Structures are given as structure tokens and as C-alpha cells.
XYZ file of N, CA and C in Angstrom:
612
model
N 26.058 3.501 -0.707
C 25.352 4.720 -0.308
C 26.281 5.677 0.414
N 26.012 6.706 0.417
C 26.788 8.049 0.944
C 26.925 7.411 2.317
N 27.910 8.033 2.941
C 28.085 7.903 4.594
C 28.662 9.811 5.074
N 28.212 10.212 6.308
C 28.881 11.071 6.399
C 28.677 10.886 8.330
N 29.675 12.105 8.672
C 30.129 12.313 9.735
C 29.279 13.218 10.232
N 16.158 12.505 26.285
C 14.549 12.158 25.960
C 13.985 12.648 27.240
N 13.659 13.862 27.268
C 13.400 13.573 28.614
C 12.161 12.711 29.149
N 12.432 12.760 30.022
C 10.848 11.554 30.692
C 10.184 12.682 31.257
N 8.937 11.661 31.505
C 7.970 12.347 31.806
C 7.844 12.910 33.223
N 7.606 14.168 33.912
C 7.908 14.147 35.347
C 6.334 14.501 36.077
N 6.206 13.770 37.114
C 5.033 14.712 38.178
C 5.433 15.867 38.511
N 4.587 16.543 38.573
C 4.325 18.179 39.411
C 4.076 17.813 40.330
N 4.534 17.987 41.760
C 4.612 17.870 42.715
C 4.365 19.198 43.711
N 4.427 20.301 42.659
C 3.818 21.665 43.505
C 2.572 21.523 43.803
N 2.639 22.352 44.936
C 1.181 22.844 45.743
C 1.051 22.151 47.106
N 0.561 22.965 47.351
C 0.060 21.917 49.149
C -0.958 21.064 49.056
N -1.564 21.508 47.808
C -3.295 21.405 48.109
C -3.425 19.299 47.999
N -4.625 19.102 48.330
C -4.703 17.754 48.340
C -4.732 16.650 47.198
N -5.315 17.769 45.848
C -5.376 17.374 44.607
C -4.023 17.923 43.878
N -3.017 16.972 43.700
C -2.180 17.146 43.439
C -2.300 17.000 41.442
N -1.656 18.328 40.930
C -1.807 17.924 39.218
C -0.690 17.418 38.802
N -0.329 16.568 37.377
C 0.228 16.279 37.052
C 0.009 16.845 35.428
N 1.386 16.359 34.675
C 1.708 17.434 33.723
C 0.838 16.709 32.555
N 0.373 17.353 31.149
C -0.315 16.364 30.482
C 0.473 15.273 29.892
N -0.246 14.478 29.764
C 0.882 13.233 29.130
C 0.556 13.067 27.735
N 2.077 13.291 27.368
C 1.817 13.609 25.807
C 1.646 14.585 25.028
N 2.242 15.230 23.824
C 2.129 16.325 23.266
C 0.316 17.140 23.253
N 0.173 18.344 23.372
C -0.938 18.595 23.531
C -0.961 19.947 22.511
N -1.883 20.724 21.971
C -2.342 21.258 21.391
C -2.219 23.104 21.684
N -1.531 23.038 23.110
C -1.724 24.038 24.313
C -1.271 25.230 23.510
N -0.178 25.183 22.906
C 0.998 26.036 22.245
C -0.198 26.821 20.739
N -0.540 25.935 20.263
C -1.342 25.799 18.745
C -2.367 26.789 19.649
N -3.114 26.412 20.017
C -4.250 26.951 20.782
C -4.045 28.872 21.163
N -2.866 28.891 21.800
C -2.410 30.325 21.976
C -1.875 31.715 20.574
N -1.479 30.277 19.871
C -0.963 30.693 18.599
C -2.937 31.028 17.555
N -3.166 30.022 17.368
C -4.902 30.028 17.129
C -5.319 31.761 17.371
N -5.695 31.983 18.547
C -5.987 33.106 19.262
C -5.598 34.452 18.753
N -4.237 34.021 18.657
C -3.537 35.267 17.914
C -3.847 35.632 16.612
N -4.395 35.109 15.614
C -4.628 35.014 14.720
C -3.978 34.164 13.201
N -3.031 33.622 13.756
C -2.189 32.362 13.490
C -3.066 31.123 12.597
N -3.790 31.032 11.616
C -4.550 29.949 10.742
C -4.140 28.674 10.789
N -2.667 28.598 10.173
C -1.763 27.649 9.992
C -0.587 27.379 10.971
N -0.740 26.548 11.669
C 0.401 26.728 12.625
C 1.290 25.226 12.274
N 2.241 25.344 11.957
C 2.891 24.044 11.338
C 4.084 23.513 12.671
N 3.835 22.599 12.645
C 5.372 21.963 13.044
C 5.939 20.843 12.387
N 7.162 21.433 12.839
C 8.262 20.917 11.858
C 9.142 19.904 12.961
N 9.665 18.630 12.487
C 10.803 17.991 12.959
C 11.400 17.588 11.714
N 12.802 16.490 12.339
C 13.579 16.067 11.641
C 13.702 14.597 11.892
N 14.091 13.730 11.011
C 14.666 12.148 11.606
C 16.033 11.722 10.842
N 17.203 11.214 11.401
C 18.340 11.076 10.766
C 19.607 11.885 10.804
N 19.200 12.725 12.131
C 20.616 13.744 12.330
C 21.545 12.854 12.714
N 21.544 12.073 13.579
C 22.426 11.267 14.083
C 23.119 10.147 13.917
N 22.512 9.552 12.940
C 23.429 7.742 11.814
C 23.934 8.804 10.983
N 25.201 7.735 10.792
C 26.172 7.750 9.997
C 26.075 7.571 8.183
N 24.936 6.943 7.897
C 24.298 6.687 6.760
C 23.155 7.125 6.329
N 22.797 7.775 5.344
C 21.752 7.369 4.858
C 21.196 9.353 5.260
N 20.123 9.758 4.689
C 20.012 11.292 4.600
C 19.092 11.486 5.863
N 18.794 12.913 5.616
C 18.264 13.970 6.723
C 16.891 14.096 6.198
N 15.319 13.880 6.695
C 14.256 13.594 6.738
C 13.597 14.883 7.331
N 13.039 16.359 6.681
C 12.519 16.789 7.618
C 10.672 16.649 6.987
N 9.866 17.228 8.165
C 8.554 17.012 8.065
C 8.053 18.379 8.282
N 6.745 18.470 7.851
C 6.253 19.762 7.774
C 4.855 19.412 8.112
N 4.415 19.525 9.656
C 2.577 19.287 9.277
C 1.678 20.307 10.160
N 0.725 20.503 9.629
C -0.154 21.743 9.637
C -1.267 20.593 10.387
N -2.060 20.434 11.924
C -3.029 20.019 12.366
C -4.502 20.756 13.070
N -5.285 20.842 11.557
C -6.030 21.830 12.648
C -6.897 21.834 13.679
N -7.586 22.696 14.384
C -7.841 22.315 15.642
C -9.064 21.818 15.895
N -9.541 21.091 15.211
C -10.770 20.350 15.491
C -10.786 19.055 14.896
N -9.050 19.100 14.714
C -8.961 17.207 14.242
C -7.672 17.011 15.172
N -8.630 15.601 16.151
C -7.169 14.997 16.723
C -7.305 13.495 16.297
N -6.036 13.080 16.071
C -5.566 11.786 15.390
C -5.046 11.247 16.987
N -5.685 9.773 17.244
C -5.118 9.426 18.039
C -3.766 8.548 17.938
N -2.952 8.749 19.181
C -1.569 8.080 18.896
C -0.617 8.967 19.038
N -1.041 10.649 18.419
C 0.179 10.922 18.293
C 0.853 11.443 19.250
N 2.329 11.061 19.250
C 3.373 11.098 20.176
C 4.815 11.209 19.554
N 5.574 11.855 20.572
C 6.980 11.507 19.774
C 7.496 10.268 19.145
N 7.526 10.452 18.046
C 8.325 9.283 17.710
C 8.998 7.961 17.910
N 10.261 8.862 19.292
C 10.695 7.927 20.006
C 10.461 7.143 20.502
N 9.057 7.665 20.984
C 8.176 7.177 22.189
C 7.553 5.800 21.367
N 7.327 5.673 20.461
C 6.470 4.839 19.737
C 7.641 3.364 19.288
N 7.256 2.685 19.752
C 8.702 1.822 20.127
C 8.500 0.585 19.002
N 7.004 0.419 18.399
C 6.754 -0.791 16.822
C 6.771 -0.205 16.427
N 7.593 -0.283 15.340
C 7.235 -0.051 13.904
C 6.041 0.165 12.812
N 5.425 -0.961 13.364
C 3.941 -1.207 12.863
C 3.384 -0.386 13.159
N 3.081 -0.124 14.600
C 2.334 1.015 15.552
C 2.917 2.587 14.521
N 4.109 2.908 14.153
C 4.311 3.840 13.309
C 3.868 4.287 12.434
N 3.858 2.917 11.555
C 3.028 3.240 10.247
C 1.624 3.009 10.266
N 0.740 2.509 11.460
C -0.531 2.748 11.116
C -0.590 4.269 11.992
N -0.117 5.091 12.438
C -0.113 6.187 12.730
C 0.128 7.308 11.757
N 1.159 7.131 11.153
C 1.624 7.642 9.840
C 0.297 7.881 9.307
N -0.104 6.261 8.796
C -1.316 6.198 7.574
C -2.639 6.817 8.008
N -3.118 7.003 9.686
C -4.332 7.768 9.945
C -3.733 9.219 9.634
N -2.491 9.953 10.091
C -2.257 11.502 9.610
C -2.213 11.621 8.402
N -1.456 10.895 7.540
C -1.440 11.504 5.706
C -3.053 11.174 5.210
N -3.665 10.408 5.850
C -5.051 10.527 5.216
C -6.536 11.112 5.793
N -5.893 11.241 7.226
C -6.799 12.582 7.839
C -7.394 13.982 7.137
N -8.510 13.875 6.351
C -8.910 14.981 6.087
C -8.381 16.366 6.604
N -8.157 17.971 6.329
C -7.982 18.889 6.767
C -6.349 18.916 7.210
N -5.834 17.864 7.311
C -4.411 17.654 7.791
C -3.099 18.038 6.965
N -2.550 18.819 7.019
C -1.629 19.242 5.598
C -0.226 18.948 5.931
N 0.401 18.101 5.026
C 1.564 17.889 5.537
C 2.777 18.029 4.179
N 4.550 18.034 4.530
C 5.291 18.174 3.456
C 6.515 17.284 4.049
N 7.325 16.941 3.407
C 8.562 16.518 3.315
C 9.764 16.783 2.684
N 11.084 16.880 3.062
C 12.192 17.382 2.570
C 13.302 16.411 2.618
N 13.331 15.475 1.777
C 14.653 14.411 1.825
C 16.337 15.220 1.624
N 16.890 14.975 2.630
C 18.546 15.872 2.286
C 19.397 14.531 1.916
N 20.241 14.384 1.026
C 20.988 13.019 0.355
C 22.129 13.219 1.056
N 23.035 12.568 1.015
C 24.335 12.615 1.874
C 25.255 13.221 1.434
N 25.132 13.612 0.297
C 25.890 14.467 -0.712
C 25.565 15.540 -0.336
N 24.477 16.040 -0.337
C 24.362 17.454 -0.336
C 24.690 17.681 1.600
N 24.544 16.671 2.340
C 24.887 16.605 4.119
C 26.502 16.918 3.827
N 27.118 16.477 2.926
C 28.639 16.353 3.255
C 29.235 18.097 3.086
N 28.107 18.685 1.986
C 28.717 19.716 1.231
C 28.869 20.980 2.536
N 27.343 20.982 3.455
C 27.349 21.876 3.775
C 27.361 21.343 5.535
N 27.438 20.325 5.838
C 27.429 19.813 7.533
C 26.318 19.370 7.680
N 26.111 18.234 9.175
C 24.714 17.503 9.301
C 23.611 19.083 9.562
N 24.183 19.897 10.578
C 23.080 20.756 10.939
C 22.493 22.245 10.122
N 23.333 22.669 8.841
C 22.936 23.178 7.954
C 22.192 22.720 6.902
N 22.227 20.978 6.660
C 21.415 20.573 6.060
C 19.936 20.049 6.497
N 20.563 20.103 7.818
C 18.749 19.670 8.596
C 17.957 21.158 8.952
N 18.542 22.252 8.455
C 18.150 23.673 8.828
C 17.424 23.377 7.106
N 18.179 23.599 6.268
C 17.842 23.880 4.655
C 16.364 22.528 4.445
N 16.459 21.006 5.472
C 15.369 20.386 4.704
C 14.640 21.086 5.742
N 14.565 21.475 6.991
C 13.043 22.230 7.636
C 12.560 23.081 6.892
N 13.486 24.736 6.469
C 12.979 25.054 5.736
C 12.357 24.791 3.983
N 12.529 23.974 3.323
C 12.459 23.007 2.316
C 10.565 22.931 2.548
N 10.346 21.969 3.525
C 9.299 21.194 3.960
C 7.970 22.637 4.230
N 8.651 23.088 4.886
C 7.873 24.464 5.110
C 7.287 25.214 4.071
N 8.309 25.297 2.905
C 7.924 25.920 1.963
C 6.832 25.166 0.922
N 7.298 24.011 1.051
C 6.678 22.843 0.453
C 4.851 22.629 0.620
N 4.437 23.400 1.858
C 3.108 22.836 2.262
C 2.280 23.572 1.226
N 0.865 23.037 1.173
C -0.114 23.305 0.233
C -0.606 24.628 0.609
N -0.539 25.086 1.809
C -0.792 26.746 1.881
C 0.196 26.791 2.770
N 0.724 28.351 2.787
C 1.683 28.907 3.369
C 1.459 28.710 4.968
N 2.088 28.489 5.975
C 1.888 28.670 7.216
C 1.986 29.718 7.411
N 1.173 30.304 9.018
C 1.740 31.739 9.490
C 2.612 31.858 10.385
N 2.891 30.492 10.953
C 3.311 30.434 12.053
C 4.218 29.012 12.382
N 5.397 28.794 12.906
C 5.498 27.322 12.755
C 6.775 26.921 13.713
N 6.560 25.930 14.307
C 6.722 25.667 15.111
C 7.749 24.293 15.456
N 9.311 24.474 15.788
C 10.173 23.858 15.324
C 10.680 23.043 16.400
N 10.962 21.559 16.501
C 11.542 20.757 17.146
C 13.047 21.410 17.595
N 13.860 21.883 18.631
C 15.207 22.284 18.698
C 14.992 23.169 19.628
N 16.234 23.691 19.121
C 17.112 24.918 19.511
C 17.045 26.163 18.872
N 17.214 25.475 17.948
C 17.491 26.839 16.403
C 16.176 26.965 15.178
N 16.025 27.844 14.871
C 14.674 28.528 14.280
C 15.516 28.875 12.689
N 15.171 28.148 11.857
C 15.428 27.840 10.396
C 15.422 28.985 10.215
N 16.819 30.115 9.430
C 15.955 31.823 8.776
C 15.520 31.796 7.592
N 14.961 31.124 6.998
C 13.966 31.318 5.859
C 12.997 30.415 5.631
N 12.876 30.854 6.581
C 10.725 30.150 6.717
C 9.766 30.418 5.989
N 10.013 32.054 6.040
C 8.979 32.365 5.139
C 7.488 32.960 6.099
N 7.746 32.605 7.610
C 6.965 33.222 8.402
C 7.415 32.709 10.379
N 6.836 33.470 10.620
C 7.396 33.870 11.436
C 7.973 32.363 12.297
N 8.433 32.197 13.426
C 8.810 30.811 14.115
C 9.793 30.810 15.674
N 9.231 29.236 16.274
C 10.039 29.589 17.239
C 10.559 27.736 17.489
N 11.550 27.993 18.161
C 12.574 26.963 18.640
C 11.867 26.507 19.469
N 11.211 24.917 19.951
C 10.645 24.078 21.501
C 11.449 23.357 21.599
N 12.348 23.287 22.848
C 13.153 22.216 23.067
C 12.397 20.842 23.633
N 12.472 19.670 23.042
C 12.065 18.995 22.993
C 10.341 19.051 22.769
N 10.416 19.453 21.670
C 8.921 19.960 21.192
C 8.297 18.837 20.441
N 8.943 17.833 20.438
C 7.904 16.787 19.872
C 7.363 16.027 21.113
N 7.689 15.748 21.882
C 7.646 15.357 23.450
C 6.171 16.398 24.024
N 5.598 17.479 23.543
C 4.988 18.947 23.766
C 4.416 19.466 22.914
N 4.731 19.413 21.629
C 3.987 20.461 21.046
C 2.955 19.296 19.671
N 1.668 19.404 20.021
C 0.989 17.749 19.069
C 1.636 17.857 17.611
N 1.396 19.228 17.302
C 2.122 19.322 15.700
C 3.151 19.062 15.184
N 4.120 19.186 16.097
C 5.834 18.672 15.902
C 5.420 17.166 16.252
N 5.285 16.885 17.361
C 5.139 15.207 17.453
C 4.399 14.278 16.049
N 3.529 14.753 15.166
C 3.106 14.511 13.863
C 3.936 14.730 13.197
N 4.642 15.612 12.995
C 6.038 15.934 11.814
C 6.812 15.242 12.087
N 7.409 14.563 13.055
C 8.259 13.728 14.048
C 8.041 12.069 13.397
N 6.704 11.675 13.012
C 6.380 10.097 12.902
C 6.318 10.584 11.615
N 5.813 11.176 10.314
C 5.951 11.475 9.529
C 7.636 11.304 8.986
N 8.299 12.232 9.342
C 9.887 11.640 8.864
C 10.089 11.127 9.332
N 10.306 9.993 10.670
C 10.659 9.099 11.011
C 10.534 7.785 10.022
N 8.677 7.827 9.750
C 8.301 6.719 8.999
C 8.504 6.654 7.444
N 8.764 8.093 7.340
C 9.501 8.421 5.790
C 11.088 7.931 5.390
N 11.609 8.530 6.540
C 13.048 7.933 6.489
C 13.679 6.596 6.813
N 12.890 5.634 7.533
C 12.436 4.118 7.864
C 12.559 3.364 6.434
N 11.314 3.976 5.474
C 11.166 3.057 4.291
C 12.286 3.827 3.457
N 12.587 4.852 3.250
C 13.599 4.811 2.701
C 14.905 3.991 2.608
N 15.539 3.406 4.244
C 16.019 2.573 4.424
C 16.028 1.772 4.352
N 14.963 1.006 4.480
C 14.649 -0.400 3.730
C 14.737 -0.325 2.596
N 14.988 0.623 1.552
C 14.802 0.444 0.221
C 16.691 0.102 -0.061
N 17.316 1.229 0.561
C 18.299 1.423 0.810
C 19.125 -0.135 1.340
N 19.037 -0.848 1.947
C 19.012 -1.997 2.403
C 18.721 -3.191 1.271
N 18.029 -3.161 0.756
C 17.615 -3.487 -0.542
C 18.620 -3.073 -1.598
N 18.732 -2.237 -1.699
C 20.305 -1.953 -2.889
C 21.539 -2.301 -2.317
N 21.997 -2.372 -1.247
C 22.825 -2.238 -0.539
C 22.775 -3.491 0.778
N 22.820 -4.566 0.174
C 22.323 -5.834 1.559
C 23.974 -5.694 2.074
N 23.735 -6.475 3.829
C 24.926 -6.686 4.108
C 25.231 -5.592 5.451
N 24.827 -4.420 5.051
C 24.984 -3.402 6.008
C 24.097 -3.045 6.516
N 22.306 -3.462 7.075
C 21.903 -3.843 8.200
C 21.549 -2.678 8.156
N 21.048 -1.566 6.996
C 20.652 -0.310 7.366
C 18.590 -0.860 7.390
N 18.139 -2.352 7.166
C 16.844 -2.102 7.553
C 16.696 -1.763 8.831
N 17.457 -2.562 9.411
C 17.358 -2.846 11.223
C 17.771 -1.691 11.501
N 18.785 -1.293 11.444
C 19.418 -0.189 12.333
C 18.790 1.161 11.321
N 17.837 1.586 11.302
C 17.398 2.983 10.699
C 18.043 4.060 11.229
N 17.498 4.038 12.534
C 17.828 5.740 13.084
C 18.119 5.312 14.282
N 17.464 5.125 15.373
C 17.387 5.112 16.535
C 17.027 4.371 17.739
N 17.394 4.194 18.662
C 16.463 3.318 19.201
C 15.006 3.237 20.211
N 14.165 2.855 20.120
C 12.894 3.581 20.573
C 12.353 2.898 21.784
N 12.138 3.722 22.451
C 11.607 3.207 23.674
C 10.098 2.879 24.276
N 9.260 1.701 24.960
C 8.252 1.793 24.919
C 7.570 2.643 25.668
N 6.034 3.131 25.825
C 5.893 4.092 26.264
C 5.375 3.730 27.647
């Protein structure tokens, strides 16, 4: 096969007052909700899984959650530390009614041609374009805001950690790019790409 080359959670501790708040735990809807308002239908978020191994391709996700369906579980990725726990998470979002989702596999070939982070730009936008209706709005795990979306978008740093829709696009390629590896592993025994997929995950 081709080869190529978190924050935690914190208390709020402001205020004098006696009821002290703390931040929500877990990606929340807050962002979608403002976007909603605006007149925003489709608000998608997008992540990626696989920027960082040395093997094996670039995974991005595309999912549209609308606002009167919540799937429980979802969380960053990372955060989700079985496997198992992944894929029965996975399997309640791809079969959640109203839930629209896409995927963009990048091969290592096409990672080598153009660099890891132009090809994880080309599968976001890929995935985006990919969904069953156009988004209006969408909403990207990072730094950097893909330029051909196709509508409008913005950069959340650490937006799967924050934003519920990226944290769904997040277990989506994660659990996409997982079985890929095992398949991969399967053609290719010896090099331990079942075990070692992507990353290592922490419990929550």
C-alpha cells in the first residue's frame, strides 16, 4: 500500500456569584442553532480522519444534522476510546432518518501528488459536494476553510470537540477509515495497519 510523508475539557470559573456555570460537555448544537436563525437550512459539518499516519489515505466526512434529531453519543471521535462504541454510533447516524451524510476517500497517490493538507482540503470539499442536497452553510473542523465549497463556510478550531455536526462527520470518517484499514491489513498482513489505524483514543 502507498505510504506517504485535544484540548480537555475546562470549568468556568468566572463570576462571583454562588452558582458557579460550567461549559457544556460535549459538542452542542449552539453554532447550528445561530446559523438555523439566519436562514441557513443545511448546515453541514465537515471533518477529516488520517492526516497524520504514515499509511493508508485521507477520510473526509460531510454530515448535515437537523435540528430536531439528536443521536445520542455523539462526540469527538477521539473522545470515543472502543471501537465498538464507534461503530454502534456510526450505525445510529447513517441510519437516522432526516440525517444526510457524504464521504471523500483521498488514496496515497493522489496525497503524494499534491501534499497531506491539499489533499485533506480537495476530500472536504469532495464530501461537501457529494451530499444529497446542497448545504448553505458548513462548518469545518480546523483552521482553514476549503475554497470551493460551493457555499459559504467557516474554520472551528477544534470543532469536533464543539460543534455536534463536525463531531458526527468526525466518527463517520474515523469509522470509515478504520474498516478501510482492516481491509487494508487483510491485503497487506504483517504491518499491523488493523491495530494501529489512526490514532490513539482516549477514554472519556
Amino acid at each position: 500500500p502507498g505510504k506517504r510523508m485535544d484540548g480537555k475539557r475546562k470549568l468556568d470559573l468566572g463570576g462571583s456569584t454562588a452558582a458557579k456555570k460550567t461549559k457544556p460537555e460535549g459538542p452542542t448544537k449552539m453554532r447550528e442553532q445561530e446559523l438555523w436563525a439566519n436562514g441557513h437550512a443545511k448546515v453541514a459539518g465537515v471533518d477529516e480522519a488520517g492526516r497524520g499516519p504514515l499509511a493508508g489515505p485521507v477520510v473526509a466526512a460531510a454530515c448535515v444534522v437537523p435540528a430536531d434529531v439528536w443521536v445520542e453519543g455523539i462526540d469527538d471521535s477521539k473522545k470515543i476510546a472502543l471501537e465498538e462504541c464507534r461503530e454502534e454510533i456510526y450505525e445510529r447516524i447513517i441510519s437516522t432518518p432526516g440525517i444526510e451524510y457524504a464521504v471523500s476517500v483521498v488514496e496515497p497517490r493522489r496525497i503524494d501528488q499534491v501534499n497531506i493538507l491539499q489533499a485533506t482540503l480537495r476530500g472536504m470539499e469532495e464530501c461537501v459536494h457529494k451530499l444529497p442536497h446542497k448545504a448553505s452553510y458548513v462548518l469545518i473542523d480546523g483552521n482553514q476553510v476549503p475554497p470551493n465549497l460551493g457555499a459559504p463556510g467557516e474554520a472551528v478550531v477544534k470543532g469536533d470537540a464543539k460543534v455536534y455536526a463536525i463531531a458526527a462527520a468526525s466518527i463517520i470518517a474515523k469509522v470509515t477509515r478504520d474498516r478501510i484499514m482492516i481491509r487494508e491489513d487483510e491485503n497487506y498482513p504483517g504491518y499491523g495497519f488493523a491495530k494501529h489505524k489512526v490514532m490513539q483514543c482516549w477514554a472519556l
